[in-house]
GROMACS .gro file of N, CA and C in nm:
model
  459
    1GLN      N    1  -4.896   0.837  -0.633
    1GLN     CA    2  -4.779   0.762  -0.672
    1GLN      C    3  -4.652   0.848  -0.655
    2LYS      N    4  -4.664   0.977  -0.685
    2LYS     CA    5  -4.551   1.066  -0.666
    2LYS      C    6  -4.515   1.078  -0.519
    3ILE      N    7  -4.614   1.077  -0.433
    3ILE     CA    8  -4.588   1.086  -0.289
    3ILE      C    9  -4.516   0.960  -0.241
    4SER      N   10  -4.553   0.843  -0.294
    4SER     CA   11  -4.489   0.719  -0.256
    4SER      C   12  -4.341   0.720  -0.296
    5PHE      N   13  -4.312   0.767  -0.417
    5PHE     CA   14  -4.175   0.776  -0.463
    5PHE      C   15  -4.095   0.874  -0.376
    6PHE      N   16  -4.155   0.986  -0.343
    6PHE     CA   17  -4.091   1.087  -0.260
    6PHE      C   18  -4.061   1.030  -0.121
    7LYS      N   19  -4.155   0.955  -0.066
    7LYS     CA   20  -4.139   0.895   0.067
    7LYS      C   21  -4.025   0.792   0.065
    8LYS      N   22  -4.021   0.709  -0.041
    8LYS     CA   23  -3.914   0.610  -0.052
    8LYS      C   24  -3.777   0.678  -0.066
    9SER      N   25  -3.775   0.786  -0.141
    9SER     CA   26  -3.649   0.857  -0.161
    9SER      C   27  -3.599   0.916  -0.029
   10ILE      N   28  -3.690   0.977   0.047
   10ILE     CA   29  -3.653   1.035   0.177
   10ILE      C   30  -3.604   0.926   0.271
   11ASN      N   31  -3.672   0.813   0.274
   11ASN     CA   32  -3.630   0.702   0.360
   11ASN      C   33  -3.493   0.649   0.320
   12TYR      N   34  -3.469   0.640   0.189
   12TYR     CA   35  -3.341   0.592   0.140
   12TYR      C   36  -3.229   0.690   0.180
   13ILE      N   37  -3.251   0.817   0.160
   13ILE     CA   38  -3.151   0.918   0.196
   13ILE      C   39  -3.125   0.915   0.347
   14TYR      N   40  -3.230   0.901   0.426
   14TYR     CA   41  -3.216   0.896   0.571
   14TYR      C   42  -3.134   0.774   0.613
   15SER      N   43  -3.167   0.656   0.559
   15SER     CA   44  -3.095   0.534   0.598
   15SER      C   45  -2.949   0.539   0.552
   16THR      N   46  -2.924   0.595   0.434
   16THR     CA   47  -2.786   0.608   0.385
   16THR      C   48  -2.707   0.704   0.473
   17THR      N   49  -2.768   0.814   0.511
   17THR     CA   50  -2.701   0.911   0.598
   17THR      C   51  -2.672   0.849   0.735
   18LYS      N   52  -2.764   0.772   0.784
   18LYS     CA   53  -2.746   0.705   0.913
   18LYS      C   54  -2.629   0.606   0.907
   19LYS      N   55  -2.621   0.528   0.796
   19LYS     CA   56  -2.510   0.434   0.780
   19LYS      C   57  -2.377   0.508   0.768
   20LEU      N   58  -2.376   0.617   0.692
   20LEU     CA   59  -2.255   0.696   0.676
   20LEU      C   60  -2.208   0.749   0.811
   21HIS      N   61  -2.300   0.798   0.890
   21HIS     CA   62  -2.266   0.848   1.024
   21HIS      C   63  -2.207   0.737   1.110
   22PHE      N   64  -2.268   0.618   1.104
   22PHE     CA   65  -2.219   0.504   1.181
   22PHE      C   66  -2.075   0.469   1.142
   23TYR      N   67  -2.048   0.461   1.011
   23TYR     CA   68  -1.914   0.424   0.965
   23TYR      C   69  -1.811   0.532   0.995
   24LEU      N   70  -1.852   0.656   0.988
   24LEU     CA   71  -1.760   0.765   1.025
   24LEU      C   72  -1.725   0.758   1.173
   25MET      N   73  -1.822   0.727   1.256
   25MET     CA   74  -1.794   0.713   1.400
   25MET      C   75  -1.704   0.593   1.426
   26GLU      N   76  -1.719   0.486   1.346
   26GLU     CA   77  -1.630   0.370   1.359
   26GLU      C   78  -1.486   0.409   1.324
   27LEU      N   79  -1.471   0.488   1.218
   27LEU     CA   80  -1.337   0.531   1.178
   27LEU      C   81  -1.270   0.616   1.285
   28LEU      N   82  -1.349   0.694   1.354
   28LEU     CA   83  -1.294   0.782   1.456
   28LEU      C   84  -1.283   0.715   1.592
   29SER      N   85  -1.321   0.589   1.599
   29SER     CA   86  -1.319   0.520   1.728
   29SER      C   87  -1.176   0.485   1.769
   30VAL      N   88  -1.160   0.450   1.893
   30VAL     CA   89  -1.029   0.418   1.950
   30VAL      C   90  -0.972   0.290   1.891
   31LYS      N   91  -1.057   0.193   1.858
   31LYS     CA   92  -1.004   0.066   1.810
   31LYS      C   93  -0.937   0.076   1.674
   32LEU      N   94  -0.966   0.180   1.598
   32LEU     CA   95  -0.899   0.200   1.470
   32LEU      C   96  -0.786   0.302   1.477
   33PHE      N   97  -0.764   0.357   1.595
   33PHE     CA   98  -0.658   0.457   1.609
   33PHE      C   99  -0.520   0.396   1.585
   34TYR      N  100  -0.492   0.280   1.645
   34TYR     CA  101  -0.361   0.219   1.631
   34TYR      C  102  -0.332   0.172   1.489
   35PRO      N  103  -0.426   0.106   1.420
   35PRO     CA  104  -0.398   0.074   1.279
   35PRO      C  105  -0.376   0.199   1.194
   36PHE      N  106  -0.452   0.304   1.220
   36PHE     CA  107  -0.434   0.429   1.146
   36PHE      C  108  -0.296   0.487   1.174
   37LEU      N  109  -0.256   0.488   1.299
   37LEU     CA  110  -0.125   0.540   1.337
   37LEU      C  111  -0.013   0.458   1.274
   38LEU      N  112  -0.025   0.325   1.276
   38LEU     CA  113   0.076   0.239   1.215
   38LEU      C  114   0.084   0.259   1.065
   39THR      N  115  -0.030   0.284   1.001
   39THR     CA  116  -0.030   0.310   0.858
   39THR      C  117   0.042   0.440   0.826
   40ILE      N  118   0.017   0.544   0.905
   40ILE     CA  119   0.085   0.672   0.884
   40ILE      C  120   0.236   0.656   0.905
   41ILE      N  121   0.276   0.583   1.007
   41ILE     CA  122   0.418   0.559   1.033
   41ILE      C  123   0.480   0.480   0.918
   42ASN      N  124   0.409   0.379   0.870
   42ASN     CA  125   0.459   0.296   0.760
   42ASN      C  126   0.479   0.379   0.633
   43ILE      N  127   0.381   0.462   0.599
   43ILE     CA  128   0.392   0.545   0.479
   43ILE      C  129   0.507   0.646   0.494
   44SER      N  130   0.520   0.704   0.612
   44SER     CA  131   0.630   0.798   0.636
   44SER      C  132   0.765   0.728   0.622
   45PHE      N  133   0.775   0.609   0.679
   45PHE     CA  134   0.897   0.529   0.671
   45PHE      C  135   0.929   0.496   0.526
   46PHE      N  136   0.827   0.458   0.451
   46PHE     CA  137   0.841   0.422   0.309
   46PHE      C  138   0.901   0.538   0.230
   47PHE      N  139   0.844   0.658   0.244
   47PHE     CA  140   0.893   0.771   0.167
   47PHE      C  141   1.028   0.822   0.217
   48THR      N  142   1.053   0.811   0.346
   48THR     CA  143   1.184   0.851   0.398
   48THR      C  144   1.294   0.762   0.342
   49ILE      N  145   1.272   0.633   0.342
   49ILE     CA  146   1.372   0.541   0.288
   49ILE      C  147   1.390   0.564   0.138
   50THR      N  148   1.280   0.593   0.068
   50THR     CA  149   1.290   0.622  -0.074
   50THR      C  150   1.380   0.742  -0.099
   51LEU      N  151   1.362   0.847  -0.021
   51LEU     CA  152   1.447   0.966  -0.036
   51LEU      C  153   1.593   0.936   0.002
   52LEU      N  154   1.614   0.851   0.101
   52LEU     CA  155   1.751   0.813   0.138
   52LEU      C  156   1.818   0.733   0.027
   53ILE      N  157   1.743   0.646  -0.039
   53ILE     CA  158   1.799   0.571  -0.153
   53ILE      C  159   1.838   0.668  -0.264
   54ALA      N  160   1.752   0.765  -0.290
   54ALA     CA  161   1.781   0.865  -0.393
   54ALA      C  162   1.907   0.944  -0.358
   55LYS      N  163   1.920   0.982  -0.233
   55LYS     CA  164   2.040   1.055  -0.191
   55LYS      C  165   2.165   0.966  -0.202
   56ALA      N  166   2.149   0.837  -0.174
   56ALA     CA  167   2.263   0.745  -0.178
   56ALA      C  168   2.317   0.728  -0.320
   57ILE      N  169   2.231   0.741  -0.421
   57ILE     CA  170   2.279   0.726  -0.558
   57ILE      C  171   2.301   0.862  -0.625
   58ASN      N  172   2.309   0.967  -0.543
   58ASN     CA  173   2.343   1.103  -0.587
   58ASN      C  174   2.243   1.164  -0.685
   59ILE      N  175   2.116   1.144  -0.660
   59ILE     CA  176   2.016   1.217  -0.738
   59ILE      C  177   2.011   1.358  -0.680
   60PRO      N  178   2.023   1.461  -0.766
   60PRO     CA  179   2.027   1.599  -0.716
   60PRO      C  180   1.903   1.636  -0.634
   61ASP      N  181   1.924   1.725  -0.537
   61ASP     CA  182   1.818   1.763  -0.444
   61ASP      C  183   1.694   1.821  -0.512
   62GLN      N  184   1.712   1.894  -0.622
   62GLN     CA  185   1.595   1.956  -0.685
   62GLN      C  186   1.501   1.853  -0.747
   63PHE      N  187   1.545   1.728  -0.762
   63PHE     CA  188   1.460   1.625  -0.820
   63PHE      C  189   1.394   1.534  -0.715
   64LEU      N  190   1.425   1.556  -0.588
   64LEU     CA  191   1.375   1.465  -0.484
   64LEU      C  192   1.223   1.471  -0.470
   65LEU      N  193   1.165   1.590  -0.483
   65LEU     CA  194   1.019   1.600  -0.467
   65LEU      C  195   0.942   1.530  -0.578
   66ILE      N  196   1.001   1.519  -0.695
   66ILE     CA  197   0.931   1.453  -0.805
   66ILE      C  198   0.933   1.301  -0.789
   67LEU      N  199   1.021   1.251  -0.699
   67LEU     CA  200   1.030   1.107  -0.679
   67LEU      C  201   0.906   1.048  -0.613
   68ILE      N  202   0.841   1.122  -0.527
   68ILE     CA  203   0.727   1.065  -0.454
   68ILE      C  204   0.612   1.030  -0.549
   69PRO      N  205   0.566   1.122  -0.637
   69PRO     CA  206   0.462   1.078  -0.731
   69PRO      C  207   0.513   0.973  -0.830
   70THR      N  208   0.642   0.979  -0.861
   70THR     CA  209   0.699   0.878  -0.951
   70THR      C  210   0.693   0.740  -0.889
   71ILE      N  211   0.723   0.732  -0.760
   71ILE     CA  212   0.719   0.603  -0.690
   71ILE      C  213   0.576   0.549  -0.687
   72VAL      N  214   0.480   0.637  -0.663
   72VAL     CA  215   0.340   0.594  -0.659
   72VAL      C  216   0.300   0.535  -0.794
   73VAL      N  217   0.332   0.606  -0.902
   73VAL     CA  218   0.299   0.557  -1.036
   73VAL      C  219   0.374   0.427  -1.066
   74ALA      N  220   0.502   0.422  -1.032
   74ALA     CA  221   0.582   0.303  -1.058
   74ALA      C  222   0.529   0.182  -0.982
   75ASN      N  223   0.483   0.202  -0.860
   75ASN     CA  224   0.426   0.091  -0.783
   75ASN      C  225   0.295   0.043  -0.843
   76ILE      N  226   0.214   0.134  -0.891
   76ILE     CA  227   0.088   0.095  -0.955
   76ILE      C  228   0.117   0.016  -1.083
   77VAL      N  229   0.211   0.067  -1.163
   77VAL     CA  230   0.249  -0.005  -1.286
   77VAL      C  231   0.314  -0.139  -1.251
   78GLY      N  232   0.391  -0.142  -1.144
   78GLY     CA  233   0.454  -0.267  -1.101
   78GLY      C  234   0.355  -0.374  -1.057
   79LEU      N  235   0.234  -0.333  -1.023
   79LEU     CA  236   0.131  -0.430  -0.984
   79LEU      C  237   0.068  -0.500  -1.104
   80LEU      N  238   0.085  -0.443  -1.223
   80LEU     CA  239   0.029  -0.505  -1.342
   80LEU      C  240   0.095  -0.642  -1.365
   81PRO      N  241   0.017  -0.741  -1.400
   81PRO     CA  242   0.075  -0.876  -1.415
   81PRO      C  243   0.150  -0.893  -1.547
   82ILE      N  244   0.255  -0.814  -1.564
   82ILE     CA  245   0.336  -0.821  -1.686
   82ILE      C  246   0.466  -0.895  -1.657
   83THR      N  247   0.531  -0.861  -1.547
   83THR     CA  248   0.657  -0.924  -1.510
   83THR      C  249   0.651  -0.968  -1.364
   84ILE      N  250   0.753  -1.040  -1.322
   84ILE     CA  251   0.759  -1.085  -1.183
   84ILE      C  252   0.803  -0.968  -1.095
   85SER      N  253   0.725  -0.937  -0.995
   85SER     CA  254   0.750  -0.829  -0.899
   85SER      C  255   0.763  -0.692  -0.965
   86GLY      N  256   0.713  -0.677  -1.086
   86GLY     CA  257   0.718  -0.548  -1.153
   86GLY      C  258   0.856  -0.508  -1.201
   87VAL      N  259   0.951  -0.604  -1.202
   87VAL     CA  260   1.086  -0.575  -1.250
   87VAL      C  261   1.078  -0.546  -1.400
   88GLY      N  262   1.132  -0.436  -1.439
   88GLY     CA  263   1.128  -0.396  -1.580
   88GLY      C  264   1.023  -0.289  -1.604
   89THR      N  265   0.902  -0.311  -1.557
   89THR     CA  266   0.798  -0.209  -1.574
   89THR      C  267   0.827  -0.090  -1.484
   90ARG      N  268   0.867  -0.119  -1.362
   90ARG     CA  269   0.902  -0.012  -1.269
   90ARG      C  270   1.025   0.064  -1.320
   91ASP      N  271   1.121  -0.012  -1.373
   91ASP     CA  272   1.242   0.050  -1.427
   91ASP      C  273   1.209   0.142  -1.544
   92ALA      N  274   1.117   0.100  -1.630
   92ALA     CA  275   1.078   0.182  -1.745
   92ALA      C  276   1.019   0.315  -1.700
   93ILE      N  277   0.939   0.312  -1.593
   93ILE     CA  278   0.881   0.437  -1.541
   93ILE      C  279   0.992   0.528  -1.491
   94PHE      N  280   1.086   0.472  -1.416
   94PHE     CA  281   1.196   0.552  -1.362
   94PHE      C  282   1.283   0.609  -1.475
   95VAL      N  283   1.315   0.528  -1.575
   95VAL     CA  284   1.395   0.576  -1.688
   95VAL      C  285   1.322   0.689  -1.759
   96SER      N  286   1.192   0.672  -1.782
   96SER     CA  287   1.114   0.776  -1.851
   96SER      C  288   1.114   0.907  -1.773
   97VAL      N  289   1.086   0.899  -1.644
   97VAL     CA  290   1.079   1.021  -1.563
   97VAL      C  291   1.217   1.084  -1.547
   98PHE      N  292   1.319   1.004  -1.521
   98PHE     CA  293   1.453   1.058  -1.505
   98PHE      C  294   1.503   1.123  -1.633
   99THR      N  295   1.467   1.066  -1.749
   99THR     CA  296   1.503   1.128  -1.877
   99THR      C  297   1.427   1.259  -1.895
  100PHE      N  298   1.298   1.257  -1.865
  100PHE     CA  299   1.214   1.376  -1.883
  100PHE      C  300   1.259   1.494  -1.797
  101ILE      N  301   1.297   1.466  -1.672
  101ILE     CA  302   1.334   1.577  -1.583
  101ILE      C  303   1.481   1.619  -1.599
  102GLY      N  304   1.557   1.543  -1.676
  102GLY     CA  305   1.692   1.585  -1.710
  102GLY      C  306   1.803   1.540  -1.617
  103ILE      N  307   1.785   1.429  -1.550
  103ILE     CA  308   1.893   1.374  -1.468
  103ILE      C  309   1.998   1.316  -1.562
  104GLU      N  310   2.126   1.345  -1.535
  104GLU     CA  311   2.229   1.289  -1.622
  104GLU      C  312   2.243   1.139  -1.594
  105ASN      N  313   2.273   1.064  -1.697
  105ASN     CA  314   2.277   0.917  -1.692
  105ASN      C  315   2.145   0.861  -1.638
  106PRO      N  316   2.033   0.889  -1.703
  106PRO     CA  317   1.903   0.849  -1.647
  106PRO      C  318   1.885   0.698  -1.636
  107ILE      N  319   1.940   0.623  -1.732
  107ILE     CA  320   1.924   0.477  -1.726
  107ILE      C  321   2.000   0.421  -1.607
  108GLU      N  322   2.122   0.467  -1.588
  108GLU     CA  323   2.203   0.421  -1.475
  108GLU      C  324   2.136   0.453  -1.341
  109HIS      N  325   2.090   0.578  -1.326
  109HIS     CA  326   2.025   0.618  -1.202
  109HIS      C  327   1.893   0.543  -1.182
  110ALA      N  328   1.819   0.523  -1.290
  110ALA     CA  329   1.690   0.454  -1.279
  110ALA      C  330   1.708   0.309  -1.236
  111ILE      N  331   1.805   0.241  -1.295
  111ILE     CA  332   1.828   0.100  -1.260
  111ILE      C  333   1.878   0.089  -1.117
  112LEU      N  334   1.971   0.176  -1.077
  112LEU     CA  335   2.021   0.174  -0.939
  112LEU      C  336   1.909   0.204  -0.840
  113PHE      N  337   1.830   0.306  -0.871
  113PHE     CA  338   1.721   0.344  -0.782
  113PHE      C  339   1.619   0.231  -0.770
  114SER      N  340   1.583   0.173  -0.884
  114SER     CA  341   1.484   0.065  -0.883
  114SER      C  342   1.537  -0.058  -0.807
  115PHE      N  343   1.665  -0.092  -0.830
  115PHE     CA  344   1.724  -0.206  -0.760
  115PHE      C  345   1.730  -0.181  -0.610
  116GLY      N  346   1.773  -0.061  -0.570
  116GLY     CA  347   1.777  -0.028  -0.428
  116GLY      C  348   1.639  -0.031  -0.367
  117PHE      N  349   1.544   0.025  -0.438
  117PHE     CA  350   1.405   0.029  -0.393
  117PHE      C  351   1.351  -0.113  -0.372
  118LEU      N  352   1.368  -0.198  -0.474
  118LEU     CA  353   1.318  -0.335  -0.467
  118LEU      C  354   1.388  -0.415  -0.357
  119THR      N  355   1.520  -0.399  -0.347
  119THR     CA  356   1.597  -0.473  -0.246
  119THR      C  357   1.557  -0.432  -0.105
  120VAL      N  358   1.552  -0.303  -0.080
  120VAL     CA  359   1.521  -0.256   0.055
  120VAL      C  360   1.379  -0.296   0.096
  121PHE      N  361   1.283  -0.275   0.008
  121PHE     CA  362   1.145  -0.303   0.049
  121PHE      C  363   1.112  -0.450   0.051
  122THR      N  364   1.178  -0.531  -0.032
  122THR     CA  365   1.161  -0.676  -0.021
  122THR      C  366   1.224  -0.723   0.109
  123GLY      N  367   1.341  -0.669   0.140
  123GLY     CA  368   1.408  -0.706   0.266
  123GLY      C  369   1.328  -0.664   0.388
  124LEU      N  370   1.270  -0.543   0.384
  124LEU     CA  371   1.189  -0.497   0.498
  124LEU      C  372   1.064  -0.581   0.515
  125SER      N  373   1.001  -0.617   0.405
  125SER     CA  374   0.881  -0.702   0.414
  125SER      C  375   0.917  -0.838   0.472
  126THR      N  376   1.031  -0.890   0.431
  126THR     CA  377   1.076  -1.019   0.483
  126THR      C  378   1.105  -1.010   0.632
  127LEU      N  379   1.169  -0.902   0.674
  127LEU     CA  380   1.197  -0.885   0.817
  127LEU      C  381   1.069  -0.871   0.899
  128LEU      N  382   0.972  -0.796   0.846
  128LEU     CA  383   0.844  -0.785   0.916
  128LEU      C  384   0.776  -0.920   0.928
  129GLY      N  385   0.782  -0.998   0.821
  129GLY     CA  386   0.727  -1.134   0.826
  129GLY      C  387   0.799  -1.221   0.928
  130LEU      N  388   0.931  -1.206   0.937
  130LEU     CA  389   1.009  -1.283   1.035
  130LEU      C  390   0.968  -1.245   1.177
  131PHE      N  391   0.955  -1.114   1.203
  131PHE     CA  392   0.914  -1.070   1.337
  131PHE      C  393   0.774  -1.121   1.371
  132ALA      N  394   0.683  -1.116   1.274
  132ALA     CA  395   0.548  -1.168   1.297
  132ALA      C  396   0.554  -1.317   1.326
  133TRP      N  397   0.640  -1.389   1.255
  133TRP     CA  398   0.655  -1.533   1.276
  133TRP      C  399   0.712  -1.561   1.415
  134LEU      N  400   0.810  -1.482   1.457
  134LEU     CA  401   0.871  -1.505   1.588
  134LEU      C  402   0.774  -1.471   1.701
  135ILE      N  403   0.689  -1.371   1.679
  135ILE     CA  404   0.593  -1.333   1.783
  135ILE      C  405   0.483  -1.437   1.794
  136LYS      N  406   0.431  -1.482   1.680
  136LYS     CA  407   0.322  -1.580   1.681
  136LYS      C  408   0.341  -1.678   1.565
  137PRO      N  409   0.418  -1.785   1.587
  137PRO     CA  410   0.442  -1.879   1.477
  137PRO      C  411   0.315  -1.957   1.441
  138MET      N  412   0.313  -2.003   1.316
  138MET     CA  413   0.197  -2.079   1.270
  138MET      C  414   0.198  -2.218   1.332
  139ASN      N  415   0.080  -2.272   1.357
  139ASN     CA  416   0.066  -2.407   1.408
  139ASN      C  417   0.034  -2.498   1.289
  140PHE      N  418   0.136  -2.575   1.246
  140PHE     CA  419   0.120  -2.657   1.126
  140PHE      C  420   0.024  -2.775   1.150
  141ASP      N  421   0.010  -2.817   1.274
  141ASP     CA  422  -0.084  -2.926   1.302
  141ASP      C  423  -0.227  -2.884   1.270
  142VAL      N  424  -0.261  -2.762   1.306
  142VAL     CA  425  -0.396  -2.712   1.278
  142VAL      C  426  -0.417  -2.701   1.127
  143ILE      N  427  -0.318  -2.653   1.056
  143ILE     CA  428  -0.328  -2.639   0.910
  143ILE      C  429  -0.342  -2.776   0.845
  144LYS      N  430  -0.262  -2.872   0.891
  144LYS     CA  431  -0.267  -3.007   0.836
  144LYS      C  432  -0.404  -3.070   0.860
  145ARG      N  433  -0.456  -3.055   0.982
  145ARG     CA  434  -0.586  -3.113   1.017
  145ARG      C  435  -0.697  -3.050   0.932
  146LYS      N  436  -0.695  -2.918   0.917
  146LYS     CA  437  -0.799  -2.850   0.839
  146LYS      C  438  -0.790  -2.886   0.692
  147SER      N  439  -0.668  -2.899   0.638
  147SER     CA  440  -0.656  -2.935   0.497
  147SER      C  441  -0.699  -3.080   0.475
  148ASN      N  442  -0.672  -3.167   0.571
  148ASN     CA  443  -0.720  -3.306   0.560
  148ASN      C  444  -0.872  -3.312   0.562
  149GLN      N  445  -0.933  -3.232   0.649
  149GLN     CA  446  -1.079  -3.226   0.654
  149GLN      C  447  -1.137  -3.174   0.524
  150LEU      N  448  -1.073  -3.077   0.467
  150LEU     CA  449  -1.121  -3.016   0.345
  150LEU      C  450  -1.113  -3.113   0.227
  151PHE      N  451  -1.000  -3.184   0.215
  151PHE     CA  452  -0.980  -3.270   0.099
  151PHE      C  453  -1.038  -3.409   0.115
  152ASN      N  454  -1.067  -3.449   0.238
  152ASN     CA  455  -1.125  -3.582   0.260
  152ASN      C  456  -1.277  -3.581   0.258
  153GLU      N  457  -1.337  -3.464   0.251
  153GLU     CA  458  -1.483  -3.457   0.249
  153GLU      C  459  -1.537  -3.471   0.111
   0.00000   0.00000   0.00000
């Protein structure tokens, strides 16, 4: 019985390792190169614009590096279903961090930063959606036909 358990364990480890190898090769394949590259560009763009917003509202240079982890935390908190689009929760994180690190007028800077952040990224998302729509608009006839099929059955 111990041999049977040992054999099953070895087979399980072998099959898991084989699956892991397969998925790693998929990640390194050419077909995922472009999505990976676009993701890296998007994240770089995101943090660059965040730093530009901070510079625009005169946040001192020595505090710029602390903004990146603050933004990550604020976005996670903003995802909580407490308010619409995380307005207020994100601001509270910025006020707390700006007060803690000693920025003068932390509430003013936090509200400006949060407003600029929300405005720019909502606007960018909207523009990306517009470009996607212009490149390949939705076919409402297909949607109407499928919804009629779904609700008439």
